[in-house]
Short mmCIF file of C-alpha atoms and ligand atoms in Angstrom, two decimals:
data_model
loop_
_atom_site.label_atom_id
_atom_site.label_comp_id
_atom_site.label_asym_id
_atom_site.label_seq_id
_atom_site.Cartn_x
_atom_site.Cartn_y
_atom_site.Cartn_z
CA UNK I 1 0.50 0.51 0.07
CA UNK I 2 1.95 2.54 -1.02
CA UNK I 3 0.53 6.03 -2.04
CA UNK I 4 1.48 9.09 -3.51
CA UNK I 5 -0.91 11.07 -3.50
CA UNK I 6 0.46 14.44 -3.08
CA UNK I 7 0.43 15.83 0.18
CA UNK I 8 1.08 19.23 2.50
CA UNK I 9 1.40 19.96 6.38
CA UNK I 10 3.96 22.69 8.05
CA UNK I 11 7.08 20.98 9.96
CA UNK I 12 8.29 23.15 12.47
CA UNK I 13 5.74 24.94 15.22
CA UNK I 14 4.95 28.72 14.75
CA UNK I 15 7.10 31.09 17.51
CA UNK I 16 10.49 30.60 14.74
CA UNK I 17 11.83 33.58 12.42
CA UNK I 18 12.06 30.83 9.14
CA UNK I 19 9.36 27.95 8.99
CA UNK I 20 9.52 25.11 6.72
CA UNK I 21 6.43 23.84 4.72
CA UNK I 22 7.44 19.97 3.08
CA UNK I 23 4.65 19.50 -0.10
CA UNK I 24 5.42 15.83 -1.46
CA UNK I 25 3.93 13.43 -3.64
CA UNK I 26 4.04 12.91 -7.65
CA UNK I 27 2.50 15.90 -8.42
CA UNK I 28 4.30 17.68 -5.57
CA UNK I 29 6.66 19.38 -8.29
CA UNK I 30 3.68 20.17 -10.49
CA UNK I 31 2.05 21.60 -7.64
CA UNK I 32 5.16 23.77 -5.99
CA UNK I 33 5.55 24.68 -10.23
CA UNK I 34 2.27 26.74 -10.09
CA UNK I 35 2.60 28.56 -6.35
CA UNK I 36 6.63 29.93 -6.98
CA UNK I 37 8.12 31.62 -9.52
CA UNK I 38 11.98 31.92 -9.76
CA UNK I 39 14.49 33.82 -11.35
CA UNK I 40 16.32 30.27 -11.70
CA UNK I 41 12.92 29.28 -13.78
CA UNK I 42 10.54 25.87 -12.72
CA UNK I 43 10.95 24.24 -10.64
CA UNK I 44 10.62 21.15 -12.80
CA UNK I 45 13.13 21.64 -14.61
CA UNK I 46 15.97 21.62 -10.99
CA UNK I 47 18.07 18.58 -9.87
CA UNK I 48 17.60 17.14 -6.88
CA UNK I 49 19.66 18.58 -4.16
CA UNK I 50 19.08 21.92 -4.85
CA UNK I 51 17.57 25.23 -4.03
CA UNK I 52 16.10 27.99 -5.36
CA UNK I 53 16.01 31.72 -4.27
CA UNK I 54 11.53 33.09 -4.44
CA UNK I 55 8.04 34.37 -4.12
CA UNK I 56 5.51 32.81 -3.39
CA UNK I 57 2.28 34.15 -4.82
CA UNK I 58 -1.21 33.08 -5.25
CA UNK I 59 -2.35 34.74 -9.07
CA UNK I 60 -0.70 38.27 -8.39
CA UNK I 61 -0.43 38.25 -4.79
CA UNK I 62 2.70 37.91 -3.47
CA UNK I 63 2.86 35.19 -0.17
CA UNK I 64 6.53 35.76 0.67
CA UNK I 65 9.89 34.85 0.19
CA UNK I 66 11.34 32.53 0.61
CA UNK I 67 13.99 29.36 -0.64
CA UNK I 68 12.77 26.80 -1.78
CA UNK I 69 14.41 22.52 -1.48
CA UNK I 70 13.80 20.42 -4.02
CA UNK I 71 14.13 16.94 -3.11
CA UNK I 72 13.48 14.28 -6.11
CA UNK I 73 11.97 10.19 -5.77
CA UNK I 74 14.37 7.69 -4.30
CA UNK I 75 16.82 11.02 -2.68
CA UNK I 76 14.06 11.82 -0.47
CA UNK I 77 13.45 11.24 3.40
CA UNK I 78 10.62 10.06 2.31
CA UNK I 79 11.37 8.03 -1.60
CA UNK I 80 8.95 10.36 -3.09
CA UNK I 81 9.36 13.48 -5.04
CA UNK I 82 8.99 15.89 -1.62
CA UNK I 83 10.11 20.33 -1.73
CA UNK I 84 10.51 21.77 1.76
CA UNK I 85 9.71 25.62 1.60
CA UNK I 86 12.03 27.43 3.98
CA UNK I 87 9.82 31.10 4.38
CA UNK I 88 9.51 33.44 7.07
CA UNK I 89 7.66 31.93 10.15
CA UNK I 90 4.80 33.85 10.66
CA UNK I 91 1.41 31.20 11.40
CA UNK I 92 -0.57 33.94 8.75
CA UNK I 93 1.74 32.56 5.15
CA UNK I 94 2.20 29.25 6.73
CA UNK I 95 -1.40 29.51 6.17
CA UNK I 96 -1.62 31.33 2.66
CA UNK I 97 0.59 27.88 1.46
CA UNK I 98 -1.40 25.57 3.11
CA UNK I 99 -4.04 27.11 2.00
CA UNK I 100 -2.83 27.08 -1.56
CA UNK I 101 -1.69 23.84 -2.14
CA UNK I 102 -4.60 22.60 -1.07
CA UNK I 103 -6.29 24.90 -3.03
CA UNK I 104 -3.70 23.24 -5.88
CA UNK I 105 -4.26 19.88 -4.65
CA UNK I 106 -2.86 18.42 -2.61
CA UNK I 107 -4.06 17.25 0.78
CA UNK I 108 -3.20 18.21 4.09
CA UNK I 109 -1.31 15.56 5.10
CA UNK I 110 -2.52 13.54 8.83
CA UNK I 111 0.21 12.81 11.65
CA UNK I 112 3.73 11.71 10.98
CA UNK I 113 2.70 10.96 7.75
CA UNK I 114 5.89 11.81 5.80
CA UNK I 115 8.12 9.09 8.62
CA UNK I 116 5.24 6.56 7.10
CA UNK I 117 5.84 6.48 3.58
CA UNK I 118 9.11 6.68 4.30
CA UNK I 119 9.10 3.70 6.21
CA UNK I 120 6.25 2.01 3.65
CA UNK I 121 8.31 3.22 0.49
CA UNK I 122 11.72 0.60 2.09
CA UNK I 123 12.69 3.91 3.87
CA UNK I 124 13.46 2.64 7.37
CA UNK I 125 12.22 -0.21 8.98
CA UNK I 126 8.71 0.11 11.89
CA UNK I 127 11.75 0.79 14.65
CA UNK I 128 13.65 3.44 12.65
CA UNK I 129 10.03 5.26 12.15
CA UNK I 130 10.13 5.05 15.63
CA UNK I 131 13.26 6.43 16.75
CA UNK I 132 12.69 9.60 14.54
CA UNK I 133 10.16 10.30 16.67
CA UNK I 134 12.50 10.53 19.44
CA UNK I 135 15.37 12.09 18.86
CA UNK I 136 12.40 14.94 18.01
CA UNK I 137 11.31 14.42 22.15
CA UNK I 138 14.80 13.97 22.82
CA UNK I 139 16.08 16.34 26.20
CA UNK I 140 18.63 14.94 27.04
CA UNK I 141 22.70 13.77 25.57
CA UNK I 142 21.21 9.60 26.66
CA UNK I 143 17.47 10.15 26.00
CA UNK I 144 19.50 11.67 21.82
CA UNK I 145 22.03 8.56 21.97
CA UNK I 146 18.91 6.82 22.32
CA UNK I 147 16.68 7.23 19.70
CA UNK I 148 19.78 7.93 17.07
CA UNK I 149 20.93 3.79 17.81
CA UNK I 150 17.46 3.03 17.29
CA UNK I 151 17.08 5.06 14.39
CA UNK I 152 20.88 3.30 12.74
CA UNK I 153 18.79 0.10 13.35
CA UNK I 154 21.34 -0.67 16.05
CA UNK I 155 18.91 -3.25 17.37
CA UNK I 156 15.84 -3.82 14.78
CA UNK I 157 18.60 -4.88 12.18
CA UNK I 158 20.43 -7.92 13.77
CA UNK I 159 17.09 -8.46 15.22
CA UNK I 160 16.15 -8.92 11.36
CA UNK I 161 18.86 -11.01 10.13
CA UNK I 162 18.18 -13.21 13.75
CA UNK I 163 14.81 -12.84 11.64
CA UNK I 164 15.46 -13.76 8.39
CA UNK I 165 18.21 -17.04 10.03
CA UNK I 166 14.69 -18.20 11.56
CA UNK I 167 12.67 -18.04 8.30
CA UNK I 168 14.73 -20.15 6.53
CA UNK I 169 14.65 -22.57 8.52
CA UNK I 170 11.40 -22.27 9.45
CA UNK I 171 10.94 -22.86 5.64
CA UNK I 172 13.07 -26.14 5.25
CA UNK I 173 10.81 -27.46 7.80
CA UNK I 174 7.40 -26.42 6.33
CA UNK I 175 8.93 -28.25 3.12
CA UNK I 176 9.47 -31.30 5.20
CA UNK I 177 5.79 -32.17 6.39
CA UNK I 178 5.20 -31.83 2.07
CA UNK I 179 7.19 -35.08 2.32
CA UNK I 180 5.47 -36.47 5.00
CA UNK I 181 5.59 -40.14 4.11
CA UNK I 182 9.46 -40.03 3.22
CA UNK I 183 10.66 -39.56 6.92
CA UNK I 184 13.08 -36.34 5.31
CA UNK I 185 15.15 -34.04 8.12
CA UNK I 186 16.29 -30.58 5.11
CA UNK I 187 15.60 -28.64 9.05
CA UNK I 188 18.91 -29.48 10.97
CA UNK I 189 17.62 -30.23 14.61
CA UNK I 190 20.42 -28.76 15.36
CA UNK I 191 21.83 -25.45 14.32
CA UNK I 192 17.60 -24.85 14.97
CA UNK I 193 18.23 -25.50 18.86
CA UNK I 194 21.06 -23.01 18.51
CA UNK I 195 19.43 -20.23 16.46
CA UNK I 196 16.86 -20.15 18.99
CA UNK I 197 20.11 -20.07 21.78
CA UNK I 198 20.96 -17.14 20.55
CA UNK I 199 17.44 -15.46 19.35
CA UNK I 200 16.24 -16.24 23.43
CA UNK I 201 20.11 -14.37 24.36
CA UNK I 202 19.16 -11.67 22.49
CA UNK I 203 15.40 -11.26 23.15
CA UNK I 204 16.52 -10.97 26.17
CA UNK I 205 18.99 -8.76 27.32
CA UNK I 206 17.24 -6.44 25.16
CA UNK I 207 13.62 -6.39 27.45
CA UNK I 208 16.53 -6.86 30.07
CA UNK I 209 17.58 -3.46 28.71
CA UNK I 210 13.98 -1.66 29.04
CA UNK I 211 13.85 -0.35 32.55
CA UNK I 212 16.89 1.56 32.18
CA UNK I 213 16.07 2.61 28.71
CA UNK I 214 12.36 3.98 29.59
CA UNK I 215 13.61 5.63 32.69
CA UNK I 216 16.11 7.92 30.46
CA UNK I 217 13.42 8.45 28.04
CA UNK I 218 10.88 9.83 30.19
CA UNK I 219 13.22 11.90 32.62
CA UNK I 220 14.32 9.38 35.50
CA UNK I 221 11.77 9.29 38.22
CA UNK I 222 14.02 11.04 41.63
CA UNK I 223 11.17 10.84 44.95
CA UNK I 224 12.89 12.87 48.39
CA UNK I 225 11.00 11.27 51.30
CA UNK I 226 11.46 12.22 54.91
CA UNK I 227 9.88 13.21 57.64
CA UNK I 228 7.55 17.72 57.96
CA UNK I 229 10.28 20.03 57.96
CA UNK I 230 13.27 18.59 57.00
CA UNK I 231 14.41 20.47 53.98
CA UNK I 232 12.50 18.55 51.31
CA UNK I 233 10.26 21.50 49.44
CA UNK I 234 14.03 24.02 50.57
CA UNK I 235 16.46 21.07 48.71
CA UNK I 236 14.15 21.14 45.27
CA UNK I 237 14.26 24.22 45.95
CA UNK I 238 17.52 24.87 45.10
CA UNK I 239 18.10 21.52 43.09
CA UNK I 240 16.48 23.31 40.10
CA UNK I 241 17.83 27.09 40.88
CA UNK I 242 14.16 28.82 42.14
CA UNK I 243 12.13 29.32 44.32
CA UNK I 244 9.14 26.99 42.88
CA UNK I 245 8.00 24.15 46.24
CA UNK I 246 6.57 26.05 49.42
CA UNK I 247 8.64 26.81 51.94
CA UNK I 248 7.81 27.22 55.74
CA UNK I 249 8.02 26.26 58.95
CA UNK I 250 4.07 25.27 58.80
CA UNK I 251 4.29 21.29 59.45
CA UNK I 252 2.06 20.04 56.06
CA UNK I 253 2.98 22.95 53.74
CA UNK I 254 3.34 21.03 50.56
CA UNK I 255 0.08 19.01 50.32
CA UNK I 256 0.90 17.63 46.21
CA UNK I 257 3.24 16.05 44.91
CA UNK I 258 5.16 18.84 43.79
CA UNK I 259 7.30 17.74 39.51
CA UNK I 260 10.98 20.16 38.51
CA UNK I 261 13.50 17.71 36.32
CA UNK I 262 16.86 19.27 35.78
CA UNK I 263 20.04 17.14 33.26
CA UNK I 264 22.90 15.56 35.56
CA UNK I 265 25.51 14.94 33.16
CA UNK I 266 22.97 14.41 30.52
CA UNK I 267 20.61 11.75 31.45
CA UNK I 268 17.20 13.60 32.75
CA UNK I 269 15.85 13.49 36.83
CA UNK I 270 12.13 14.31 37.21
CA UNK I 271 12.48 15.53 41.35
CA UNK I 272 9.04 14.50 42.66
CA UNK I 273 8.99 16.96 46.14
CA UNK I 274 6.25 14.88 47.92
CA UNK I 275 4.57 15.52 51.35
CA UNK I 276 6.03 14.69 54.32
CA UNK I 277 5.72 11.48 55.78
CA UNK I 278 4.43 11.29 59.05
CA UNK I 279 0.54 10.17 60.33
CA UNK I 280 -2.04 12.86 60.49
CA UNK I 281 -6.29 13.44 60.60
CA UNK I 282 -5.97 16.19 58.18
CA UNK I 283 -7.87 14.24 55.02
CA UNK I 284 -6.21 17.23 53.06
CA UNK I 285 -3.42 15.90 53.95
CA UNK I 286 -3.60 11.77 54.09
CA UNK I 287 -4.18 11.76 50.21
CA UNK I 288 -1.64 13.76 50.04
CA UNK I 289 0.93 11.52 52.32
CA UNK I 290 -0.79 8.35 49.88
CA UNK I 291 0.14 10.32 46.91
CA UNK I 292 3.63 10.60 48.48
CA UNK I 293 3.53 6.10 49.06
CA UNK I 294 2.63 6.79 44.32
CA UNK I 295 6.22 8.76 44.16
CA UNK I 296 7.90 5.92 46.16
CA UNK I 297 6.46 2.73 44.92
CA UNK I 298 7.79 5.36 40.75
CA UNK I 299 10.46 6.05 41.68
CA UNK I 300 13.99 4.79 40.05
CA UNK I 301 15.60 6.61 42.71
CA UNK I 302 14.11 7.38 46.09
CA UNK I 303 16.34 9.74 48.56
CA UNK I 304 15.66 9.51 52.13
CA UNK I 305 16.32 13.13 53.97
CA UNK I 306 16.59 13.22 58.02
CA UNK I 307 18.20 15.65 60.27
CA UNK I 308 19.97 13.01 61.87
CA UNK I 309 20.59 9.17 61.38
CA UNK I 310 17.82 6.90 61.69
CA UNK I 311 15.75 3.88 60.65
CA UNK I 312 14.85 3.62 56.73
CA UNK I 313 11.31 4.56 56.46
CA UNK I 314 11.55 3.73 53.49
CA UNK I 315 10.98 -0.33 52.03
CA UNK I 316 13.10 -0.34 48.13
CA UNK I 317 10.91 -2.48 45.26
CA UNK I 318 12.81 -4.15 42.68
CA UNK I 319 14.72 -1.74 41.19
CA UNK I 320 15.22 0.64 43.10
CA UNK I 321 18.06 3.30 44.47
CA UNK I 322 18.37 4.13 48.16
CA UNK I 323 20.07 8.00 48.78
CA UNK I 324 20.15 8.76 52.88
CA UNK I 325 20.42 12.77 53.53
CA UNK I 326 21.09 13.87 56.05
CA UNK I 327 19.95 17.34 55.87
CA UNK I 328 21.13 20.69 58.21
CA UNK I 329 24.11 20.58 58.20
CA UNK I 330 25.01 24.14 58.48
CA UNK I 331 23.78 23.70 62.52
CA UNK I 332 26.22 22.43 64.62
CA UNK I 333 27.05 19.39 66.04
CA UNK I 334 25.03 17.53 62.78
CA UNK I 335 27.45 13.52 63.03
CA UNK I 336 27.01 12.06 58.78
CA UNK I 337 27.16 8.10 58.87
CA UNK I 338 28.86 6.54 56.58
CA UNK I 339 27.79 6.05 53.45
CA UNK I 340 24.77 9.20 53.91
CA UNK I 341 25.66 11.90 51.90
CA UNK I 342 25.84 15.41 54.57
CA UNK I 343 23.96 18.96 53.07
CA UNK I 344 22.89 22.39 54.16
CA UNK I 345 20.11 22.48 51.57
CA UNK I 346 19.25 26.11 52.97
CA UNK I 347 23.17 27.46 52.24
CA UNK I 348 23.55 25.10 49.57
CA UNK I 349 26.42 22.61 51.77
CA UNK I 350 26.96 19.18 48.98
CA UNK I 351 24.32 19.42 46.92
CA UNK I 352 26.85 18.14 44.27
CA UNK I 353 28.10 16.00 46.18
CA UNK I 354 24.04 14.92 46.24
CA UNK I 355 23.60 15.15 42.55
CA UNK I 356 27.02 12.65 41.85
CA UNK I 357 25.02 10.24 44.56
CA UNK I 358 22.30 10.63 42.73
CA UNK I 359 23.23 10.40 38.72
CA UNK I 360 25.71 7.41 39.95
CA UNK I 361 21.97 5.55 39.98
CA UNK I 362 21.35 5.50 36.48
CA UNK I 363 23.92 3.39 34.87
CA UNK I 364 24.13 4.74 31.30
CA UNK I 365 27.57 3.02 30.18
CA UNK I 366 25.58 0.90 27.78
CA UNK I 367 23.79 3.99 26.11
CA UNK I 368 26.78 6.20 25.91
CA UNK I 369 28.17 3.36 24.09
CA UNK I 370 25.77 3.25 21.04
CA UNK I 371 24.42 -0.16 23.03
CA UNK I 372 21.25 -2.06 21.34
CA UNK I 373 18.91 -0.69 24.80
CA UNK I 374 14.80 -0.85 23.77
CA UNK I 375 13.17 3.07 25.41
CA UNK I 376 9.62 1.95 23.38
CA UNK I 377 6.60 0.49 25.67
CA UNK I 378 5.26 -0.79 22.32
CA UNK I 379 9.40 -2.94 21.86
CA UNK I 380 9.61 -4.29 24.55
CA UNK I 381 5.74 -5.66 24.87
CA UNK I 382 6.42 -7.26 21.18
CA UNK I 383 10.52 -8.17 23.55
CA UNK I 384 7.88 -11.34 26.13
CA UNK I 385 5.71 -12.70 23.87
CA UNK I 386 8.04 -13.32 21.75
CA UNK I 387 10.53 -14.16 24.57
CA UNK I 388 7.21 -16.68 25.14
CA UNK I 389 6.48 -18.04 21.79
CA UNK I 390 10.45 -19.03 21.59
CA UNK I 391 10.51 -21.25 24.82
CA UNK I 392 7.12 -22.60 23.27
CA UNK I 393 9.14 -23.34 19.67
CA UNK I 394 12.47 -24.73 22.29
CA UNK I 395 10.07 -27.03 24.70
CA UNK I 396 7.98 -28.20 21.84
CA UNK I 397 11.50 -29.10 19.85
CA UNK I 398 12.96 -30.65 22.01
CA UNK I 399 10.25 -32.74 23.07
CA UNK I 400 10.20 -34.18 19.34
CA UNK I 401 6.95 -33.09 18.88
CA UNK I 402 5.50 -32.96 15.58
CA UNK I 403 7.29 -31.23 12.97
CA UNK I 404 4.22 -29.53 12.00
CA UNK I 405 3.40 -28.24 15.94
CA UNK I 406 7.39 -26.53 16.11
CA UNK I 407 6.97 -25.25 12.70
CA UNK I 408 3.32 -23.34 13.99
CA UNK I 409 5.14 -22.20 16.95
CA UNK I 410 8.78 -21.08 15.02
CA UNK I 411 6.46 -18.88 12.83
CA UNK I 412 4.81 -17.39 15.87
CA UNK I 413 8.03 -16.19 17.49
CA UNK I 414 8.66 -15.06 13.41
CA UNK I 415 5.75 -13.24 13.00
CA UNK I 416 6.33 -11.40 17.15
CA UNK I 417 9.72 -10.44 16.06
CA UNK I 418 7.92 -9.45 13.07
CA UNK I 419 6.85 -6.35 14.20
CA UNK I 420 9.07 -4.25 15.86
CA UNK I 421 10.52 -4.31 12.49
CA UNK I 422 7.43 -3.44 10.54
CA UNK I 423 8.33 -6.91 8.89
CA UNK I 424 4.65 -8.33 9.88
CA UNK I 425 2.05 -5.54 10.72
CA UNK I 426 -1.20 -3.82 10.23
CA UNK I 427 -2.83 -0.55 9.85
CA UNK I 428 -3.99 -0.15 13.22
CA UNK I 429 -0.37 -0.77 14.38
CA UNK I 430 0.54 1.47 11.62
CA UNK I 431 -2.74 3.50 12.26
CA UNK I 432 -1.94 3.42 16.18
CA UNK I 433 1.73 4.73 15.66
CA UNK I 434 2.00 7.21 13.19
CA UNK I 435 -1.41 9.03 15.20
CA UNK I 436 1.19 10.18 18.17
CA UNK I 437 3.67 12.43 16.19
CA UNK I 438 3.53 15.57 15.26
CA UNK I 439 1.93 16.86 11.49
CA UNK I 440 4.05 17.21 9.42
CA UNK I 441 7.19 15.13 11.01
P1 GDP U 501 9.76 20.58 53.86
O1 GDP U 501 8.40 20.18 54.79
O2 GDP U 501 10.29 18.52 54.52
O3 GDP U 501 9.77 20.65 52.81
O4 GDP U 501 10.83 21.78 54.49
P2 GDP U 501 11.00 22.91 54.35
O5 GDP U 501 11.90 23.09 52.73
O6 GDP U 501 9.81 23.44 54.28
O7 GDP U 501 12.29 24.05 55.58
C1 GDP U 501 11.17 23.40 56.74
C2 GDP U 501 12.27 24.39 57.74
O8 GDP U 501 13.78 23.81 57.67
C3 GDP U 501 12.85 25.21 56.78
O9 GDP U 501 12.59 26.87 58.11
C4 GDP U 501 13.75 25.93 55.92
O10 GDP U 501 14.13 27.59 56.16
C5 GDP U 501 14.41 25.18 57.00
N1 GDP U 501 15.88 24.09 56.72
C6 GDP U 501 15.93 23.96 55.12
N2 GDP U 501 16.78 23.39 54.89
C7 GDP U 501 18.27 23.72 56.08
C8 GDP U 501 19.10 23.74 56.56
O11 GDP U 501 20.06 23.15 55.90
N3 GDP U 501 19.53 23.95 57.76
C9 GDP U 501 18.78 24.68 57.87
N4 GDP U 501 19.48 25.40 58.96
N5 GDP U 501 17.74 25.32 57.60
C10 GDP U 501 16.79 24.33 56.99
#
């Protein structure tokens, strides 16, 4: 299903000095020639990868001076003819160019339609197309590196390769079925077992990377917890460098959870200041405390704040990290136990050490080295299902049950891995994925 009708959309958000309108499809060049005039002559005579200065006009009415860049099929992002018009960043001008293009027969592009066309034209696989959205949303060095690795097909290519191998063996298995009377074996069972084990290893390591990958993509959640008045809000203000959380001497001031995001050494952290943990009869405050427990459950890092050494009041879940902090170290006689971090939130002491301790809870070595890390929950969910199907296939093979059942199990594995790379897909899945993109992407 390759659509090549002509589509148009702004590719930049409003508010910038320059805006870009994209026109793509079989009629992109002729259509653009009907609204663009350049001393260089018609676009139809321009070579691909060239730009021309000219004006966008609506008949006699001049709309804007622009630079038009031409990409000729198949050497474009989408694989089709594409024109990018860089105009002045006025929402009105952009609207006029889009309106003119539509008047001349273009269709307003739906969300993600350019990238969807690139996928359908075989320019990229599905996981690479999804990485385009991640690149645009990237807000830290780590999340960009991760998206870039995915865009370059770091794991989808190796999954596609393993899938190809498995497909070959599945075809041989199925061939045996055609000769079922003759007791022949075309598919080497040893090779099949080894291949299944290799795929299982890869699926397992990819699935294991999701915890970190997803946290980094969404921002690593850090819950700051402690008794009322221990200085949680003061610390949050100190970290984000502005008066965001309300600070007061009245216990229970922070009734709601407040969240601020800060990048530390290439990773984005979401700090959550929470209501103090203590017994209360105040209904509003108890709701805040309940939210604190929720915030703690969902955090990757929990910062427990004390004024002096005390018992932990948080039971950590799997994969959570704890940083114990003594605040108000500016006070005479405050001691900090070994392995704890001493700070004065109010007088800005020890904050760098605390940020370092928090940053160390997240291991980004794999990501920064460009290792494959899964951050997409659709991929994660498919990896888990693929592993289940794989263990079923391995079990069937080991038990020596009939070839047709083994072949069926393997088909299931092939189908699920194909969902990640987009070799197996449905209109529904594509619609769901690309609807989350912006217009013009
Ligand atoms: P929260 O209830 O845990 O959010 O505590 P707040 O941040 O509202 O602080 C409670 C009180 O402790 C305020 O009066 C702060 O000024 C004070 N405070 C916070 N941090 C420090 C610190 O490092 N040293 C001293 N001496 N006082 C602090």
